[in-house]
PDB file of C-alpha atoms in Angstrom:
ATOM      1  CA  MET A 128      -9.490 -31.485   6.677  1.00  0.00           C
ATOM      2  CA  ASP A 129      -7.682 -28.297   7.625  1.00  0.00           C
ATOM      3  CA  ILE A 130      -6.691 -25.929   4.788  1.00  0.00           C
ATOM      4  CA  GLU A 131      -4.401 -22.998   5.487  1.00  0.00           C
ATOM      5  CA  VAL A 132      -3.931 -20.271   2.885  1.00  0.00           C
ATOM      6  CA  ARG A 133      -0.994 -17.983   3.543  1.00  0.00           C
ATOM      7  CA  GLN A 134       1.271 -15.472   1.866  1.00  0.00           C
ATOM      8  CA  ALA A 135       3.961 -17.217  -0.182  1.00  0.00           C
ATOM      9  CA  THR A 136       7.570 -16.893   0.927  1.00  0.00           C
ATOM     10  CA  LEU A 137      10.783 -17.245  -1.037  1.00  0.00           C
ATOM     11  CA  LYS A 138      11.099 -20.794   0.338  1.00  0.00           C
ATOM     12  CA  ASP A 139       7.934 -21.638  -1.663  1.00  0.00           C
ATOM     13  CA  ALA A 140       9.338 -20.491  -5.031  1.00  0.00           C
ATOM     14  CA  GLU A 141      10.566 -23.909  -6.188  1.00  0.00           C
ATOM     15  CA  LYS A 142       7.279 -25.595  -5.225  1.00  0.00           C
ATOM     16  CA  ILE A 143       5.321 -22.871  -7.040  1.00  0.00           C
ATOM     17  CA  PHE A 144       7.496 -23.308 -10.132  1.00  0.00           C
ATOM     18  CA  ALA A 145       7.021 -27.093 -10.060  1.00  0.00           C
ATOM     19  CA  LEU A 146       3.231 -26.860  -9.674  1.00  0.00           C
ATOM     20  CA  ILE A 147       2.932 -24.392 -12.555  1.00  0.00           C
ATOM     21  CA  ASN A 148       5.036 -26.713 -14.732  1.00  0.00           C
ATOM     22  CA  LEU A 149       2.885 -29.715 -13.795  1.00  0.00           C
ATOM     23  CA  ASN A 150      -0.116 -27.740 -15.061  1.00  0.00           C
ATOM     24  CA  ARG A 151       1.561 -26.182 -18.106  1.00  0.00           C
ATOM     25  CA  ASP A 152      -1.303 -27.235 -20.380  1.00  0.00           C
ATOM     26  CA  LEU A 153      -3.676 -25.063 -18.320  1.00  0.00           C
ATOM     27  CA  LEU A 154      -1.431 -22.253 -17.080  1.00  0.00           C
ATOM     28  CA  VAL A 155       0.823 -19.648 -18.633  1.00  0.00           C
ATOM     29  CA  PRO A 156       4.428 -20.684 -17.902  1.00  0.00           C
ATOM     30  CA  ARG A 157       6.422 -18.584 -15.452  1.00  0.00           C
ATOM     31  CA  SER A 158      10.167 -18.535 -15.010  1.00  0.00           C
ATOM     32  CA  MET A 159      11.734 -18.979 -11.601  1.00  0.00           C
ATOM     33  CA  GLY A 160      12.882 -15.358 -11.840  1.00  0.00           C
ATOM     34  CA  ASN A 161       9.316 -14.166 -12.483  1.00  0.00           C
ATOM     35  CA  ILE A 162       8.032 -16.142  -9.501  1.00  0.00           C
ATOM     36  CA  VAL A 163      10.710 -14.728  -7.192  1.00  0.00           C
ATOM     37  CA  GLU A 164      10.112 -11.163  -8.458  1.00  0.00           C
ATOM     38  CA  ASN A 165       6.385 -11.541  -7.816  1.00  0.00           C
ATOM     39  CA  ILE A 166       6.451 -13.686  -4.663  1.00  0.00           C
ATOM     40  CA  ASP A 167       4.511 -10.963  -2.835  1.00  0.00           C
ATOM     41  CA  ARG A 168       1.597 -11.599  -5.218  1.00  0.00           C
ATOM     42  CA  PHE A 169       1.362 -15.340  -4.564  1.00  0.00           C
ATOM     43  CA  VAL A 170      -0.590 -17.187  -1.915  1.00  0.00           C
ATOM     44  CA  VAL A 171      -0.138 -20.871  -1.181  1.00  0.00           C
ATOM     45  CA  ALA A 172      -2.419 -23.456   0.361  1.00  0.00           C
ATOM     46  CA  GLU A 173      -1.356 -26.221   2.672  1.00  0.00           C
ATOM     47  CA  SER A 174      -3.515 -29.080   3.826  1.00  0.00           C
ATOM     48  CA  GLU A 175      -2.371 -30.887   6.931  1.00  0.00           C
ATOM     49  CA  GLY A 176       1.142 -29.533   6.360  1.00  0.00           C
ATOM     50  CA  VAL A 177       1.322 -30.599   2.697  1.00  0.00           C
ATOM     51  CA  PHE A 178       1.825 -28.015  -0.068  1.00  0.00           C
ATOM     52  CA  ALA A 179      -1.470 -28.164  -1.967  1.00  0.00           C
ATOM     53  CA  GLY A 180      -1.991 -25.189  -4.276  1.00  0.00           C
ATOM     54  CA  ILE A 181      -1.209 -21.682  -5.432  1.00  0.00           C
ATOM     55  CA  ALA A 182      -2.777 -18.514  -6.792  1.00  0.00           C
ATOM     56  CA  ALA A 183      -1.410 -15.103  -7.737  1.00  0.00           C
ATOM     57  CA  PHE A 184      -2.591 -11.732  -8.991  1.00  0.00           C
ATOM     58  CA  GLN A 185      -1.506  -8.956 -11.349  1.00  0.00           C
ATOM     59  CA  VAL A 186      -2.776  -5.374 -11.464  1.00  0.00           C
ATOM     60  CA  HIS A 187      -3.603  -4.051 -14.956  1.00  0.00           C
ATOM     61  CA  PRO A 188      -3.715  -0.258 -15.013  1.00  0.00           C
ATOM     62  CA  GLU A 189      -6.154   1.744 -17.075  1.00  0.00           C
ATOM     63  CA  ILE A 190      -4.159   4.501 -18.765  1.00  0.00           C
ATOM     64  CA  GLY A 191      -5.331   7.911 -17.591  1.00  0.00           C
ATOM     65  CA  ASN A 192      -7.753   6.445 -15.034  1.00  0.00           C
ATOM     66  CA  PRO A 193      -5.925   4.656 -12.201  1.00  0.00           C
ATOM     67  CA  GLU A 194      -9.151   4.046 -10.283  1.00  0.00           C
ATOM     68  CA  ALA A 195     -10.410   1.853 -13.143  1.00  0.00           C
ATOM     69  CA  ALA A 196      -7.577  -0.666 -12.772  1.00  0.00           C
ATOM     70  CA  THR A 197      -8.433  -4.340 -13.082  1.00  0.00           C
ATOM     71  CA  VAL A 198      -6.866  -7.123 -11.030  1.00  0.00           C
ATOM     72  CA  GLU A 199      -6.226 -10.422 -12.785  1.00  0.00           C
ATOM     73  CA  ILE A 200      -6.135 -13.650 -10.804  1.00  0.00           C
ATOM     74  CA  GLN A 201      -3.403 -15.858 -12.246  1.00  0.00           C
ATOM     75  CA  SER A 202      -1.699 -19.217 -11.804  1.00  0.00           C
ATOM     76  CA  VAL A 203      -4.501 -20.901  -9.853  1.00  0.00           C
ATOM     77  CA  ALA A 204      -3.460 -24.527  -9.438  1.00  0.00           C
ATOM     78  CA  VAL A 205      -4.143 -27.327  -6.970  1.00  0.00           C
ATOM     79  CA  LYS A 206      -2.228 -30.593  -6.877  1.00  0.00           C
ATOM     80  CA  THR A 207      -4.246 -33.244  -8.708  1.00  0.00           C
ATOM     81  CA  ALA A 208      -4.506 -35.550  -5.687  1.00  0.00           C
ATOM     82  CA  MET A 209      -5.868 -32.687  -3.563  1.00  0.00           C
ATOM     83  CA  ARG A 210      -8.601 -31.370  -5.850  1.00  0.00           C
ATOM     84  CA  GLU A 211     -12.307 -31.345  -4.982  1.00  0.00           C
ATOM     85  CA  ARG A 212     -11.574 -30.326  -1.373  1.00  0.00           C
ATOM     86  CA  GLY A 213     -12.315 -26.608  -1.592  1.00  0.00           C
ATOM     87  CA  ILE A 214      -8.650 -25.613  -1.863  1.00  0.00           C
ATOM     88  CA  GLY A 215      -9.035 -23.744  -5.169  1.00  0.00           C
ATOM     89  CA  LYS A 216     -12.004 -21.830  -3.812  1.00  0.00           C
ATOM     90  CA  LYS A 217     -10.072 -20.815  -0.685  1.00  0.00           C
ATOM     91  CA  LEU A 218      -7.120 -19.674  -2.808  1.00  0.00           C
ATOM     92  CA  VAL A 219      -9.285 -17.504  -5.066  1.00  0.00           C
ATOM     93  CA  GLU A 220     -11.218 -16.072  -2.102  1.00  0.00           C
ATOM     94  CA  SER A 221      -7.930 -15.252  -0.377  1.00  0.00           C
ATOM     95  CA  VAL A 222      -6.653 -13.344  -3.410  1.00  0.00           C
ATOM     96  CA  ILE A 223      -9.965 -11.488  -3.762  1.00  0.00           C
ATOM     97  CA  ALA A 224      -9.915 -10.531  -0.079  1.00  0.00           C
ATOM     98  CA  ARG A 225      -6.394  -9.195  -0.457  1.00  0.00           C
ATOM     99  CA  VAL A 226      -6.983  -7.173  -3.629  1.00  0.00           C
ATOM    100  CA  SER A 227     -10.314  -5.803  -2.399  1.00  0.00           C
ATOM    101  CA  ALA A 228      -8.277  -3.340  -0.348  1.00  0.00           C
ATOM    102  CA  PHE A 229      -7.049  -1.798  -3.634  1.00  0.00           C
ATOM    103  CA  LYS A 230     -10.669  -1.138  -4.688  1.00  0.00           C
ATOM    104  CA  PRO A 231     -10.194  -2.261  -8.298  1.00  0.00           C
ATOM    105  CA  LYS A 232     -12.899  -1.854 -10.929  1.00  0.00           C
ATOM    106  CA  GLU A 233     -13.185  -5.640 -11.194  1.00  0.00           C
ATOM    107  CA  VAL A 234     -11.368  -8.930 -10.865  1.00  0.00           C
ATOM    108  CA  LEU A 235     -10.527 -10.730 -14.091  1.00  0.00           C
ATOM    109  CA  VAL A 236      -9.482 -14.259 -14.940  1.00  0.00           C
ATOM    110  CA  LEU A 237      -8.590 -15.943 -18.218  1.00  0.00           C
ATOM    111  CA  THR A 238      -9.246 -19.615 -17.682  1.00  0.00           C
ATOM    112  CA  PHE A 239      -9.708 -23.080 -19.106  1.00  0.00           C
ATOM    113  CA  ALA A 240     -11.949 -23.849 -16.075  1.00  0.00           C
ATOM    114  CA  PRO A 241     -14.948 -21.541 -16.529  1.00  0.00           C
ATOM    115  CA  LYS A 242     -17.303 -23.791 -14.542  1.00  0.00           C
ATOM    116  CA  PHE A 243     -15.060 -23.498 -11.480  1.00  0.00           C
ATOM    117  CA  PHE A 244     -14.951 -19.700 -11.663  1.00  0.00           C
ATOM    118  CA  ALA A 245     -18.688 -19.428 -12.417  1.00  0.00           C
ATOM    119  CA  LYS A 246     -19.338 -21.164  -9.071  1.00  0.00           C
ATOM    120  CA  LEU A 247     -17.330 -18.343  -7.464  1.00  0.00           C
ATOM    121  CA  GLY A 248     -19.457 -15.598  -9.014  1.00  0.00           C
ATOM    122  CA  PHE A 249     -17.474 -14.883 -12.185  1.00  0.00           C
ATOM    123  CA  SER A 250     -19.291 -14.185 -15.459  1.00  0.00           C
ATOM    124  CA  GLU A 251     -17.958 -14.718 -18.951  1.00  0.00           C
ATOM    125  CA  ILE A 252     -17.201 -11.615 -21.018  1.00  0.00           C
ATOM    126  CA  PRO A 253     -15.914 -11.088 -24.568  1.00  0.00           C
ATOM    127  CA  LYS A 254     -12.130 -11.030 -24.821  1.00  0.00           C
ATOM    128  CA  THR A 255     -12.422  -7.674 -26.568  1.00  0.00           C
ATOM    129  CA  ASN A 256     -13.356  -6.259 -23.138  1.00  0.00           C
ATOM    130  CA  VAL A 257      -9.877  -7.060 -21.824  1.00  0.00           C
ATOM    131  CA  MET A 258      -7.600  -5.710 -24.522  1.00  0.00           C
ATOM    132  CA  HIS A 259      -5.062  -4.581 -21.908  1.00  0.00           C
ATOM    133  CA  LYS A 260      -4.621  -8.216 -20.850  1.00  0.00           C
ATOM    134  CA  LEU A 261      -4.361  -9.439 -24.425  1.00  0.00           C
ATOM    135  CA  TYR A 262      -1.628  -6.927 -25.204  1.00  0.00           C
ATOM    136  CA  THR A 263       0.355  -7.444 -22.011  1.00  0.00           C
ATOM    137  CA  GLY A 264       0.122 -11.210 -21.659  1.00  0.00           C
ATOM    138  CA  CYS A 265      -1.636 -13.140 -24.370  1.00  0.00           C
ATOM    139  CA  ILE A 266       0.242 -11.488 -27.194  1.00  0.00           C
ATOM    140  CA  ASN A 267       3.435 -13.242 -26.012  1.00  0.00           C
ATOM    141  CA  CYS A 268       1.825 -16.635 -25.429  1.00  0.00           C
ATOM    142  CA  THR A 269       3.540 -19.499 -27.248  1.00  0.00           C
ATOM    143  CA  LYS A 270       0.537 -21.846 -26.944  1.00  0.00           C
ATOM    144  CA  HIS A 271      -1.811 -20.148 -29.399  1.00  0.00           C
ATOM    145  CA  ALA A 272      -1.125 -18.002 -32.456  1.00  0.00           C
ATOM    146  CA  ASP A 273      -4.098 -15.729 -31.846  1.00  0.00           C
ATOM    147  CA  PRO A 274      -5.636 -14.749 -28.479  1.00  0.00           C
ATOM    148  CA  TYR A 275      -9.084 -14.662 -30.072  1.00  0.00           C
ATOM    149  CA  THR A 276      -8.913 -18.317 -31.142  1.00  0.00           C
ATOM    150  CA  CYS A 277      -7.428 -19.471 -27.836  1.00  0.00           C
ATOM    151  CA  PRO A 278     -10.013 -21.561 -25.945  1.00  0.00           C
ATOM    152  CA  GLU A 279      -9.419 -19.707 -22.670  1.00  0.00           C
ATOM    153  CA  LYS A 280     -12.488 -17.848 -21.418  1.00  0.00           C
ATOM    154  CA  ALA A 281     -12.362 -14.294 -20.086  1.00  0.00           C
ATOM    155  CA  MET A 282     -14.420 -13.871 -16.918  1.00  0.00           C
ATOM    156  CA  THR A 283     -14.933 -11.064 -14.426  1.00  0.00           C
ATOM    157  CA  ARG A 284     -16.384 -10.518 -11.014  1.00  0.00           C
ATOM    158  CA  GLN A 285     -17.273  -7.249  -9.346  1.00  0.00           C
ATOM    159  CA  ILE A 286     -15.937  -6.757  -5.837  1.00  0.00           C
TER     160      ILE A 286
END
């Protein structure tokens, strides 16, 4: 099975939006406008010409210390029928390869799939270690009243 991971294009925006919505129980929702504005931060996977999955990233600055910025991997999703084929791994590796050029302090993920990310070298950390993420993203989440009681796990990986 051939898997191609490539930079997303504007033509992919509707497919990205649909895949995020199909996985809304596991992913933070994104508007079509947000996807289009951040299309340069998405990668997509295709398997034998079929749209199979997505991943994106966001840079979180550290005030007063730009070299300590963290990169968050976001919106990792693979179509249900195409899981267990290494597509998610290739998507995450592609994002890490791309952001490695920025030389961030670490790569972060908040996830409901900690076993998947552990296989890729991520380690769980306390959510209090990622306050910048909690204030910029989780604080506006409509799924859980409190980021500390949300079942998502915070995980990091050094690169």
